Amino acid sequence: MAGVIWIVALVLVTFTVSYVAYGRYLSQFVGLDDSRETPAHKYQDGQEYVPAKKPVLLGHHYSSIAGGAPVVGPITAALVWGWVPAVLWVAIGNPLLGAVHDFVSLSSSLRHEGKSIGYIIGEYVGERGKDMLLWFAFLLTILVVAVFALVIGVVLNAYPSAATASLLYVTLAFVFGVWLYQLNLPFSVGTVVFVGGVFASVWVGIQYPLAIVPGDYPSGTTVLLDSTAFFPALLDSANIGAWVLVMLLYGAAASILPVWMLLQPRDYLSSFLLYAGVGGSLLAVIVGTFITGMGSDAVHPETGSALNFEITTGAWYGFLGQGGPLAEMIPLMPLFPLLFLTIACGTISGFHALVSSGTTAKQLNKETDAKLIGYGGMLAEGLLAAVALCAVTVVALPESSGGIGLALPNFATGGGALLTALGIPFEYAAPFMALVLASFLLTSMDTAVRLGRYMLEEIVGTPETTVEQYAANRYVNTSIIAIVAFFLLGSGRWEDLWTLFGGANQLLASLALLTGTVWLANWSQSKQLLSTGGPMALMGFITVIGLTWTGLYQILGGRLLGITADAETELLGQASAVVQLAIIAVLIGLALSLFKIGYDNIQMARGAGDGPAADVASDDD
């Protein structure tokens, strides 16, 4: 049988060649120039515009974009259609679509004072297009906050040790921010001290696991409260509901604080944890395959058999996914277009455009840093997807609950088994990988809250009425995001939220590529548009078809009419299905309108000569 080393080899080769060759070409194509002052320096305010050292900003950016999607998506795809189509989409699609998307989003924001993609497209197509894209992005950030807060709750409930470690490393990050920006103490010394503290928190978490309310936990777990009465039961667990509330409150608070106080130092510190998890797993595959093998304590939790680096899942389960281990749990899922929606962030993600143009562009110290952070950061997320694929193919735990219940045990258990090749005991390796997943989710979730605040503030602009003044208030709009996200979780199912998130996320990616294409078309008639226009058209077509299939087959035909699946019998479920169908229709309508507006602008720009963007980039002349 084939070993997971082939997954690692394919991804590493394609990513390395792409970064060296295509990344260099794109850097020259947009004219990155360190002599030009970046928005972080030009508008430095100590709050949002704060120049950051390249490794610090890379840590923040990578931590923010790498959430649960590149774990959940590839694992689900491998068990539905087989590991071959999953790894091919990651290995080929990431450098040609996703990394281009992230790099162009960051570069275009860099040339537009660190503004969001909504502002940028508004510069060329008008206020109507700007408002449409901003509202689209704002709704997506709420979905991201809801989905990621729920996944964090699931992780911390399943691994109480990760809860303790997460709380400790957030505290360490706050102190590190004071160390760097208030006390002006040495950066290198602080790195050694606080990174060491982060890894020590893993050991502390394993020794002193933590839960909020009573439940079925490992022995020695500290339970903070005696009653579950105050918290909603999400996914049949009051502890998950309690952690979700805590995470939403944390996300709201973190998004309001200045970036130097928590966001920058926390993401920098957690990046070492994430690099260790992703890089350590990839190294473990190489070392374990050729030298050590897996540790003797790495056993399958269901069968008790020893695990190794051989792939135990099928390479191909059929176009409709009916030959795999999840066939009886899922409806018909055609590989086209649903594979490309299921594997979201591991290949391409619209949420990354919000991070790149919402927070990262405001902290870029030099223009040339954009290649590593924008293009390279997305490749690093593809490596996380590769680790998830390696994990699921060696352990293959098809949990009946699907979704989160499918992803968590495969990533933590399978990833922990991989790390045993480096001599790490399995009892420590699995909780460590759970903490890695929690770290990705924490940073993405609170960054999404901050981005949602940015979106709403840009929609309001200069407040003129009392309502607009409240909407522009950071405390009010942050509270709105957290509250709406919580109600989405309280009234919807995980499967519905994931479908909406995946569809909206990928559709926004296409719209972000449209923004980049419009920028380039207005810059100069000599700029080729294939690098952004090709991925834009491909993802736009795939996503519209995918959302249409989901709406007509899964929701209308299944939940409402009972033709393709069991119909909803409760009023709340029926209302939820109607709302979701309406959201899909709105998303598709907004996207098609924006595509038409953008296409018309490109045609005008190419017919009339250099447009407004030529002035923005005039330093290149």
Coordinates of C-alpha atoms in Angstrom, one line a residue:
M1 CA 0.0 0.0 0.0
A2 CA 1.0 3.6 -0.5
G3 CA 2.3 5.6 2.5
V4 CA 1.5 9.1 3.6
I5 CA 5.0 10.1 2.6
W6 CA 3.6 10.5 -1.0
I7 CA 1.1 13.1 0.2
V8 CA 3.8 15.0 1.9
A9 CA 6.2 14.8 -1.0
L10 CA 3.7 16.0 -3.6
V11 CA 2.6 19.0 -1.5
L12 CA 6.2 20.0 -0.6
V13 CA 7.4 19.8 -4.2
T14 CA 4.5 21.8 -5.7
F15 CA 4.5 24.4 -3.0
T16 CA 8.3 24.9 -3.1
V17 CA 8.5 25.3 -6.9
S18 CA 5.4 27.6 -6.8
Y19 CA 6.8 29.9 -4.1
V20 CA 10.2 30.3 -5.8
A21 CA 8.9 30.7 -9.3
Y22 CA 5.3 32.0 -9.3
G23 CA 5.7 33.9 -6.1
R24 CA 8.7 35.8 -7.5
Y25 CA 6.8 36.5 -10.7
L26 CA 3.8 37.9 -8.9
S27 CA 6.0 40.1 -6.7
Q28 CA 7.5 41.7 -9.8
F29 CA 4.1 41.8 -11.5
V30 CA 2.6 44.1 -8.8
G31 CA 5.9 46.0 -8.4
L32 CA 6.7 45.5 -4.7
D33 CA 9.1 48.2 -3.7
D34 CA 10.6 48.8 -0.3
S35 CA 11.2 52.5 -1.0
R36 CA 7.5 53.1 -0.9
E37 CA 6.1 53.9 2.5
T38 CA 3.6 51.3 3.7
P39 CA 0.2 52.2 5.3
A40 CA 1.5 50.9 8.7
H41 CA 4.1 53.7 8.7
K42 CA 2.1 56.4 7.0
Y43 CA -0.9 56.1 9.3
Q44 CA 0.7 54.7 12.4
D45 CA -1.7 55.2 15.3
G46 CA -0.8 52.6 17.9
Q47 CA -4.2 51.0 17.5
E48 CA -4.8 49.5 14.1
Y49 CA -1.9 50.8 12.0
V50 CA 1.2 49.3 13.7
P51 CA 4.3 48.2 11.8
A52 CA 5.3 44.7 12.8
K53 CA 8.5 42.7 12.3
K54 CA 8.1 40.1 9.5
P55 CA 8.2 37.0 11.7
V56 CA 5.6 38.6 14.1
L57 CA 3.3 39.6 11.3
L58 CA 3.7 36.2 9.6
G59 CA 2.7 34.6 12.9
H60 CA -0.3 36.8 13.2
H61 CA -1.4 36.3 9.6
Y62 CA -0.9 32.6 9.6
S63 CA -2.6 32.1 12.9
S64 CA -5.5 34.2 11.7
I65 CA -6.1 32.5 8.4
A66 CA -5.5 28.9 9.5
G67 CA -8.7 27.9 11.3
G68 CA -10.8 24.8 11.5
A69 CA -11.7 24.7 7.8
P70 CA -8.4 23.3 6.5
V71 CA -8.8 20.5 9.0
V72 CA -12.5 19.7 8.7
G73 CA -12.6 20.1 4.9
P74 CA -9.8 17.7 3.8
I75 CA -10.7 15.1 6.4
T76 CA -14.4 15.1 5.2
A77 CA -13.4 15.0 1.5
A78 CA -10.9 12.1 2.0
L79 CA -13.7 10.0 3.6
V80 CA -16.3 11.0 1.1
W81 CA -14.5 10.9 -2.3
G82 CA -11.1 9.4 -1.4
W83 CA -7.7 10.8 -0.5
V84 CA -6.5 11.3 -4.1
P85 CA -8.9 14.0 -5.3
A86 CA -8.5 15.7 -1.9
V87 CA -4.7 15.9 -2.1
L88 CA -4.7 16.9 -5.7
W89 CA -7.0 19.9 -5.1
V90 CA -4.8 21.0 -2.2
A91 CA -1.4 20.5 -4.0
I92 CA -2.4 22.1 -7.3
G93 CA -5.2 24.5 -6.4
N94 CA -3.5 26.2 -3.4
P95 CA -0.5 27.7 -5.2
L96 CA -2.4 28.6 -8.4
L97 CA -5.6 29.9 -6.8
G98 CA -5.5 30.4 -3.0
A99 CA -1.9 31.8 -2.7
V100 CA -2.6 34.2 -5.7
H101 CA -5.8 35.3 -4.0
D102 CA -4.2 36.1 -0.7
F103 CA -1.2 37.8 -2.3
V104 CA -3.2 40.0 -4.6
S105 CA -5.7 40.9 -1.8
L106 CA -2.8 42.0 0.4
S107 CA -1.0 43.9 -2.4
S108 CA -4.1 45.7 -3.5
S109 CA -4.9 46.8 0.0
L110 CA -1.3 47.9 0.4
R111 CA -1.7 50.3 -2.5
H112 CA -5.0 51.6 -1.1
E113 CA -4.0 52.7 2.4
G114 CA -4.7 49.4 4.0
K115 CA -8.4 49.5 3.2
S116 CA -10.6 46.4 2.7
I117 CA -11.5 44.8 -0.6
G118 CA -14.9 46.5 -0.3
Y119 CA -13.3 49.9 -0.3
I120 CA -11.0 49.0 -3.1
I121 CA -13.7 47.8 -5.5
G122 CA -15.7 50.9 -4.6
E123 CA -12.9 53.0 -5.9
Y124 CA -13.6 51.6 -9.4
V125 CA -17.2 50.5 -9.6
G126 CA -18.9 53.0 -7.2
E127 CA -20.6 53.0 -3.8
R128 CA -23.2 50.4 -4.8
G129 CA -20.6 47.8 -5.6
K130 CA -18.7 48.7 -2.4
D131 CA -21.7 48.4 -0.2
M132 CA -22.8 45.1 -1.7
L133 CA -19.3 43.5 -1.2
L134 CA -19.0 44.9 2.4
W135 CA -22.4 43.5 3.4
F136 CA -21.5 40.2 1.8
A137 CA -18.2 40.2 3.8
F138 CA -19.9 41.3 7.0
L139 CA -22.4 38.4 6.8
L140 CA -19.5 36.0 6.2
T141 CA -17.6 37.2 9.3
I142 CA -20.7 36.5 11.5
L143 CA -20.8 32.9 10.0
V144 CA -17.1 32.5 10.7
V145 CA -17.4 33.7 14.3
A146 CA -20.3 31.3 14.9
V147 CA -18.7 28.3 13.3
F148 CA -15.3 28.7 14.8
A149 CA -16.7 29.5 18.3
L150 CA -18.6 26.2 18.1
V151 CA -15.6 24.2 17.0
I152 CA -13.5 25.7 19.8
G153 CA -16.2 24.7 22.2
V154 CA -16.1 21.1 20.9
V155 CA -12.3 21.0 21.1
L156 CA -12.1 22.3 24.6
N157 CA -14.9 20.0 25.7
A158 CA -13.3 16.9 24.2
Y159 CA -9.8 17.9 25.5
P160 CA -10.0 19.7 28.8
S161 CA -6.2 19.9 28.9
A162 CA -6.3 22.1 25.8
A163 CA -8.7 24.5 27.7
T164 CA -6.1 25.1 30.4
A165 CA -3.3 25.5 28.0
S166 CA -5.3 27.9 25.8
L167 CA -6.1 30.2 28.8
L168 CA -2.5 30.2 29.8
Y169 CA -1.1 31.1 26.4
V170 CA -3.6 34.0 26.0
T171 CA -2.4 35.3 29.4
L172 CA 1.2 34.9 28.3
A173 CA 0.5 36.8 25.1
F174 CA -0.9 39.8 27.0
V175 CA 2.2 39.9 29.2
F176 CA 4.4 39.6 26.1
G177 CA 2.6 42.6 24.6
V178 CA 3.4 44.7 27.7
W179 CA 7.0 43.3 27.6
L180 CA 7.5 44.5 24.0
Y181 CA 5.5 47.7 23.7
Q182 CA 5.3 49.2 27.1
L183 CA 8.5 48.1 28.8
N184 CA 10.6 48.0 25.6
L185 CA 12.4 44.9 26.6
P186 CA 14.5 42.8 24.2
F187 CA 12.4 41.0 21.5
S188 CA 14.8 38.0 21.2
V189 CA 14.9 37.4 25.0
G190 CA 11.1 37.8 25.2
T191 CA 10.7 35.3 22.4
V192 CA 12.7 32.7 24.3
V193 CA 11.0 33.3 27.6
F194 CA 7.4 33.4 26.4
V195 CA 7.6 30.7 23.6
G196 CA 9.0 28.5 26.3
G197 CA 6.1 29.4 28.5
V198 CA 3.6 28.5 25.7
F199 CA 5.0 25.0 25.4
A200 CA 5.2 24.7 29.2
S201 CA 1.4 25.5 29.2
V202 CA 0.8 22.3 27.2
W203 CA 2.3 20.3 30.1
V204 CA 0.4 22.3 32.7
G205 CA -2.8 21.7 30.7
I206 CA -2.3 17.9 30.7
Q207 CA -1.6 17.9 34.4
Y208 CA -4.6 20.2 35.3
P209 CA -7.4 19.9 32.7
L210 CA -10.3 22.3 33.0
A211 CA -14.0 22.2 32.3
I212 CA -16.8 24.8 33.1
V213 CA -19.7 22.5 34.0
P214 CA -20.1 18.9 35.1
G215 CA -19.7 16.2 32.4
D216 CA -17.8 13.1 31.3
Y217 CA -14.1 14.2 31.5
P218 CA -10.7 12.5 32.2
S219 CA -9.9 12.0 35.8
G220 CA -8.4 15.0 37.6
T221 CA -10.4 17.5 35.5
T222 CA -11.2 20.7 37.5
V223 CA -14.9 21.7 37.0
L224 CA -15.5 25.4 37.7
L225 CA -19.3 25.3 38.3
D226 CA -21.7 22.8 39.8
S227 CA -24.7 23.5 37.6
T228 CA -25.4 23.4 33.9
A229 CA -28.6 25.5 34.2
F230 CA -27.1 28.8 33.0
F231 CA -25.8 27.5 29.7
P232 CA -27.4 26.3 26.5
A233 CA -26.7 22.7 25.4
L234 CA -25.0 22.9 22.0
L235 CA -24.5 19.6 20.3
D236 CA -26.1 18.0 23.4
S237 CA -23.4 19.4 25.7
A238 CA -23.8 22.3 28.2
N239 CA -20.0 22.5 28.5
I240 CA -19.7 23.2 24.8
G241 CA -22.4 25.9 25.2
A242 CA -20.5 27.4 28.1
W243 CA -17.2 27.5 26.2
V244 CA -18.9 29.0 23.2
L245 CA -20.2 31.9 25.4
V246 CA -16.7 32.4 26.9
M247 CA -15.2 32.4 23.4
L248 CA -17.6 34.9 22.1
L249 CA -16.9 37.2 25.0
Y250 CA -13.2 36.7 24.5
G251 CA -13.4 37.4 20.8
A252 CA -15.4 40.6 21.4
A253 CA -12.9 41.8 24.0
A254 CA -9.8 40.9 21.9
S255 CA -11.2 42.7 18.8
I256 CA -11.5 45.9 20.8
L257 CA -8.1 46.0 22.4
P258 CA -5.2 47.6 20.5
V259 CA -3.4 45.1 18.2
W260 CA -0.2 45.5 20.2
M261 CA -1.8 44.5 23.4
L262 CA -3.0 41.0 22.4
L263 CA -3.4 40.3 18.7
Q264 CA 0.2 40.7 17.6
P265 CA 2.0 39.1 20.5
R266 CA -0.6 36.3 20.9
D267 CA -0.5 35.3 17.2
Y268 CA 3.3 35.5 17.2
L269 CA 3.6 33.2 20.2
S270 CA 0.9 30.8 19.0
S271 CA 2.6 30.6 15.6
F272 CA 5.5 28.7 17.3
L273 CA 2.9 26.2 18.6
L274 CA 1.3 26.0 15.2
Y275 CA 4.7 25.6 13.4
A276 CA 5.6 22.8 15.8
G277 CA 2.3 21.0 15.2
V278 CA 2.3 21.4 11.4
G279 CA 6.1 21.2 10.8
G280 CA 6.5 18.5 13.4
S281 CA 3.9 16.3 11.8
L282 CA 5.4 16.7 8.4
L283 CA 8.9 16.0 9.8
A284 CA 7.5 13.0 11.7
V285 CA 6.1 11.5 8.4
I286 CA 9.6 11.8 6.8
V287 CA 11.5 10.5 9.8
G288 CA 9.0 7.8 10.7
T289 CA 8.7 6.5 7.1
F290 CA 12.5 6.1 6.6
I291 CA 13.9 5.7 10.1
T292 CA 11.8 5.2 13.2
G293 CA 8.3 4.2 12.4
M294 CA 5.5 5.0 14.8
G295 CA 5.8 4.6 18.5
S296 CA 4.6 1.4 20.0
D297 CA 1.9 3.2 22.0
A298 CA 0.2 4.6 18.8
V299 CA -2.8 2.3 18.5
H300 CA -6.2 2.6 16.8
P301 CA -8.7 3.7 19.5
E302 CA -11.4 1.5 18.2
T303 CA -9.6 -1.7 17.1
G304 CA -6.6 -1.6 19.3
S305 CA -4.3 -2.4 16.4
A306 CA -0.9 -0.7 16.0
L307 CA -0.8 2.2 13.6
N308 CA 1.8 2.9 10.9
F309 CA 2.4 5.3 8.1
E310 CA 0.5 3.3 5.5
I311 CA -2.7 4.9 4.0
T312 CA -5.7 2.9 5.3
T313 CA -8.4 4.9 3.4
G314 CA -9.5 4.5 -0.2
A315 CA -7.9 6.5 -3.0
W316 CA -11.2 6.9 -4.8
Y317 CA -14.8 6.3 -3.5
G318 CA -16.7 7.4 -6.6
F319 CA -18.0 10.6 -8.1
L320 CA -21.0 10.6 -5.7
G321 CA -19.1 9.4 -2.7
Q322 CA -21.3 6.4 -2.3
G323 CA -18.4 3.9 -2.0
G324 CA -16.8 5.3 1.1
P325 CA -17.3 4.9 4.9
L326 CA -19.7 7.8 5.1
A327 CA -22.0 6.6 2.3
E328 CA -24.9 5.8 4.7
M329 CA -24.5 9.1 6.7
I330 CA -24.6 11.6 3.8
P331 CA -26.8 12.5 0.9
L332 CA -25.6 12.2 -2.7
M333 CA -22.5 14.5 -2.9
P334 CA -21.2 14.9 -6.5
L335 CA -17.5 15.6 -6.5
F336 CA -18.1 18.5 -8.8
P337 CA -18.9 21.0 -7.4
L338 CA -19.0 19.9 -3.8
L339 CA -15.3 18.9 -3.4
F340 CA -14.3 22.5 -4.1
L341 CA -16.7 23.8 -1.4
T342 CA -15.8 21.1 1.2
I343 CA -12.1 21.8 1.1
A344 CA -12.3 25.5 1.6
C345 CA -9.4 27.2 3.4
G346 CA -6.9 24.5 2.5
T347 CA -7.0 25.6 -1.1
I348 CA -8.7 29.0 -1.4
S349 CA -10.7 31.1 1.1
G350 CA -12.4 34.4 0.9
F351 CA -12.0 35.0 4.6
H352 CA -8.2 35.3 3.9
A353 CA -9.0 38.4 1.7
L354 CA -10.6 40.0 4.8
V355 CA -7.5 39.2 6.9
S356 CA -5.1 40.3 4.3
S357 CA -6.8 43.6 3.5
G358 CA -8.3 44.2 7.0
T359 CA -5.5 43.7 9.5
T360 CA -2.3 42.4 7.8
A361 CA -2.0 45.3 5.3
K362 CA -2.2 47.8 8.2
Q363 CA 0.8 46.1 9.9
L364 CA 3.1 45.4 6.9
N365 CA 6.5 46.9 7.6
K366 CA 8.0 46.6 4.1
E367 CA 6.3 46.0 0.7
T368 CA 8.5 43.0 -0.1
D369 CA 7.2 41.3 3.1
A370 CA 4.0 40.7 1.2
K371 CA 5.5 37.7 -0.8
L372 CA 6.3 35.7 2.3
I373 CA 3.2 36.7 4.3
G374 CA 0.6 36.7 1.5
Y375 CA 1.7 34.0 -0.9
G376 CA 3.8 32.0 1.6
G377 CA 1.2 32.2 4.4
M378 CA -1.4 30.5 2.2
L379 CA 1.1 27.8 1.2
A380 CA 1.6 27.2 4.9
E381 CA -2.1 26.7 5.4
G382 CA -2.0 24.2 2.6
L383 CA 0.6 22.3 4.7
L384 CA -2.0 22.2 7.5
A385 CA -4.5 20.6 5.1
A386 CA -1.8 18.1 4.1
V387 CA -1.3 17.2 7.8
A388 CA -5.0 16.7 8.2
L389 CA -5.0 14.4 5.2
C390 CA -2.1 12.4 6.6
A391 CA -3.8 12.2 10.0
V392 CA -7.1 10.8 8.6
T393 CA -5.5 8.4 6.2
V394 CA -3.5 6.6 9.0
V395 CA -6.3 6.4 11.6
A396 CA -9.6 6.8 9.6
L397 CA -12.3 7.3 12.3
P398 CA -15.6 7.8 10.6
E399 CA -17.6 9.2 13.6
S400 CA -21.4 8.9 13.1
S401 CA -21.9 12.5 13.9
G402 CA -19.9 13.8 11.0
G403 CA -18.7 17.4 10.8
I404 CA -16.9 18.4 13.9
G405 CA -17.3 14.9 15.4
L406 CA -15.5 13.6 12.3
A407 CA -12.7 16.1 12.1
L408 CA -11.6 16.3 15.8
P409 CA -10.7 12.7 16.6
N410 CA -9.0 12.2 13.2
F411 CA -6.8 15.3 13.5
A412 CA -5.9 14.9 17.2
T413 CA -5.6 11.1 17.3
G414 CA -4.1 10.7 13.8
G415 CA -1.8 13.7 14.3
G416 CA -0.7 12.5 17.7
A417 CA 0.1 9.1 16.2
L418 CA 2.3 10.8 13.6
L419 CA 4.3 12.7 16.3
T420 CA 5.1 9.5 18.1
A421 CA 7.7 8.9 15.3
L422 CA 9.7 11.7 17.0
G423 CA 9.7 10.0 20.3
I424 CA 6.7 12.0 21.8
P425 CA 4.4 9.8 23.9
F426 CA 1.0 9.3 22.4
E427 CA -0.7 10.4 25.6
Y428 CA 0.9 13.8 25.2
A429 CA 0.9 14.0 21.4
A430 CA -2.8 13.8 20.9
P431 CA -3.8 16.6 23.4
F432 CA -1.0 18.7 21.9
M433 CA -2.6 18.4 18.4
A434 CA -5.9 19.3 20.0
L435 CA -4.3 22.4 21.4
V436 CA -2.8 23.2 17.9
L437 CA -6.3 23.0 16.5
A438 CA -7.7 25.2 19.3
S439 CA -4.9 27.8 18.7
F440 CA -5.8 28.0 15.0
L441 CA -9.5 28.5 15.8
L442 CA -9.0 31.1 18.6
T443 CA -6.9 33.4 16.5
S444 CA -9.2 33.1 13.4
M445 CA -12.4 33.6 15.5
D446 CA -11.4 36.8 17.3
T447 CA -9.8 38.2 14.1
A448 CA -13.1 37.6 12.4
V449 CA -14.9 39.7 15.0
R450 CA -12.4 42.5 14.4
L451 CA -12.9 42.3 10.7
G452 CA -16.6 42.3 11.1
R453 CA -16.2 45.6 13.0
Y454 CA -14.1 47.0 10.2
M455 CA -16.7 46.0 7.6
L456 CA -19.6 47.7 9.5
E457 CA -17.6 50.8 10.1
E458 CA -16.7 51.1 6.4
I459 CA -20.4 50.5 5.5
V460 CA -21.4 53.4 7.8
G461 CA -18.6 55.7 6.8
T462 CA -18.9 59.1 8.5
P463 CA -21.9 58.7 10.8
E464 CA -24.6 61.3 10.4
T465 CA -27.6 59.8 12.3
T466 CA -27.9 58.4 15.8
V467 CA -28.3 54.9 14.5
E468 CA -25.1 55.3 12.4
Q469 CA -23.2 56.6 15.4
Y470 CA -24.2 53.5 17.3
A471 CA -23.4 51.2 14.4
A472 CA -19.9 52.8 14.1
N473 CA -19.2 52.4 17.8
R474 CA -16.7 49.6 18.3
Y475 CA -18.4 48.4 21.5
V476 CA -21.9 48.3 19.9
N477 CA -21.0 46.7 16.6
T478 CA -18.7 44.1 18.3
S479 CA -21.6 43.2 20.6
I480 CA -23.9 42.9 17.6
I481 CA -21.6 40.4 15.9
A482 CA -21.2 38.2 19.0
I483 CA -24.9 38.2 19.8
V484 CA -26.0 37.3 16.2
A485 CA -23.4 34.6 16.0
F486 CA -24.7 33.1 19.2
F487 CA -28.3 33.0 18.0
L488 CA -27.1 31.4 14.8
L489 CA -25.6 28.6 16.9
G490 CA -28.7 28.3 19.1
S491 CA -31.2 27.9 16.3
G492 CA -29.2 26.1 13.6
R493 CA -27.5 22.8 13.0
W494 CA -23.8 22.3 12.5
E495 CA -24.3 20.9 9.0
D496 CA -26.3 23.9 7.9
L497 CA -23.8 26.4 9.3
W498 CA -20.9 24.6 7.6
T499 CA -22.7 24.6 4.3
L500 CA -23.5 28.3 4.5
F501 CA -20.0 29.1 5.7
G502 CA -18.3 27.1 2.9
G503 CA -20.5 28.5 0.2
A504 CA -20.2 32.1 1.3
N505 CA -16.5 31.8 1.9
Q506 CA -15.7 30.4 -1.5
L507 CA -18.0 32.9 -3.2
L508 CA -16.2 35.8 -1.4
A509 CA -12.9 34.4 -2.7
S510 CA -14.1 34.8 -6.2
L511 CA -15.3 38.3 -5.5
A512 CA -11.9 39.2 -3.9
L513 CA -10.3 37.9 -7.1
L514 CA -12.7 40.1 -9.1
T515 CA -11.6 43.1 -7.0
G516 CA -7.9 42.3 -7.8
T517 CA -8.7 41.9 -11.4
V518 CA -10.5 45.2 -11.5
W519 CA -7.6 46.9 -9.8
L520 CA -5.1 45.4 -12.3
A521 CA -7.3 46.3 -15.3
N522 CA -7.6 49.9 -14.1
W523 CA -3.8 50.1 -13.4
S524 CA -2.6 49.6 -16.9
Q525 CA -3.7 48.1 -20.2
S526 CA -0.5 46.1 -20.3
K527 CA -1.3 44.2 -17.1
Q528 CA -2.3 40.6 -17.9
L529 CA -5.5 39.5 -16.1
L530 CA -5.2 35.7 -16.4
S531 CA -3.5 35.1 -13.1
T532 CA -6.5 36.6 -11.2
G533 CA -9.3 36.4 -13.8
G534 CA -8.9 32.7 -14.4
P535 CA -9.2 31.6 -10.7
M536 CA -12.0 34.2 -10.3
A537 CA -14.1 32.7 -13.2
L538 CA -13.4 29.1 -12.1
M539 CA -14.4 29.7 -8.4
G540 CA -17.4 31.8 -9.3
F541 CA -18.8 29.1 -11.5
I542 CA -18.1 26.3 -9.1
T543 CA -19.5 28.1 -6.1
V544 CA -22.7 29.3 -7.7
I545 CA -23.4 25.7 -9.0
G546 CA -22.5 24.3 -5.6
L547 CA -24.8 26.7 -3.7
T548 CA -27.6 26.0 -6.2
W549 CA -27.2 22.2 -5.6
T550 CA -27.2 22.7 -1.8
G551 CA -30.3 24.9 -1.9
L552 CA -32.4 22.8 -4.3
Y553 CA -31.3 19.3 -3.4
Q554 CA -30.4 19.4 0.3
I555 CA -32.6 22.1 1.7
L556 CA -35.6 22.5 -0.6
G557 CA -35.8 18.9 -1.8
G558 CA -34.8 17.4 1.5
R559 CA -35.6 19.4 4.6
L560 CA -38.7 21.2 3.2
L561 CA -40.2 18.8 0.7
G562 CA -38.9 15.4 2.0
I563 CA -38.0 14.2 -1.5
T564 CA -34.3 13.7 -1.3
A565 CA -34.1 13.2 2.5
D566 CA -36.3 13.2 5.6
A567 CA -38.2 16.4 5.9
E568 CA -38.1 18.7 8.9
T569 CA -41.1 18.1 11.2
E570 CA -40.5 20.9 13.8
L571 CA -41.5 24.5 13.1
L572 CA -38.0 25.9 14.1
G573 CA -36.3 23.5 11.7
Q574 CA -38.6 24.4 8.9
A575 CA -38.1 28.1 9.5
S576 CA -34.3 27.6 9.6
A577 CA -34.4 25.8 6.3
V578 CA -36.4 28.7 4.7
V579 CA -34.0 31.3 6.0
Q580 CA -31.0 29.3 4.8
L581 CA -32.6 29.0 1.3
A582 CA -33.2 32.7 1.3
I583 CA -29.6 33.4 2.3
I584 CA -28.3 31.2 -0.6
A585 CA -30.5 33.2 -3.0
V586 CA -29.2 36.5 -1.6
L587 CA -25.6 35.4 -1.8
I588 CA -25.9 34.2 -5.4
G589 CA -27.8 37.4 -6.4
L590 CA -25.2 39.7 -4.8
A591 CA -22.4 37.8 -6.4
L592 CA -23.9 37.8 -9.9
S593 CA -24.6 41.5 -9.7
L594 CA -21.0 42.2 -8.6
F595 CA -19.6 40.1 -11.4
K596 CA -21.6 42.1 -13.9
I597 CA -20.6 45.4 -12.4
G598 CA -16.9 44.3 -12.3
Y599 CA -17.0 43.0 -15.8
D600 CA -18.4 46.2 -17.2
N601 CA -15.7 48.2 -15.4
I602 CA -13.0 46.0 -16.8
Q603 CA -14.3 46.5 -20.3
M604 CA -14.4 50.2 -19.8
A605 CA -10.9 50.4 -18.3
R606 CA -9.4 48.3 -21.1
G607 CA -11.2 50.4 -23.7
A608 CA -10.4 53.8 -22.2
G609 CA -6.8 53.3 -21.2
D610 CA -5.2 53.7 -17.8
G611 CA -7.7 54.3 -15.0
P612 CA -7.6 55.5 -11.4
A613 CA -5.3 52.7 -10.3
A614 CA -2.6 54.0 -12.6
D615 CA -2.3 57.0 -10.3
V616 CA -2.1 54.7 -7.2
A617 CA 0.8 52.8 -8.7
S618 CA 2.5 55.8 -10.3
D619 CA 5.7 55.3 -8.2
D620 CA 6.4 52.3 -10.5
D621 CA 6.9 54.5 -13.5

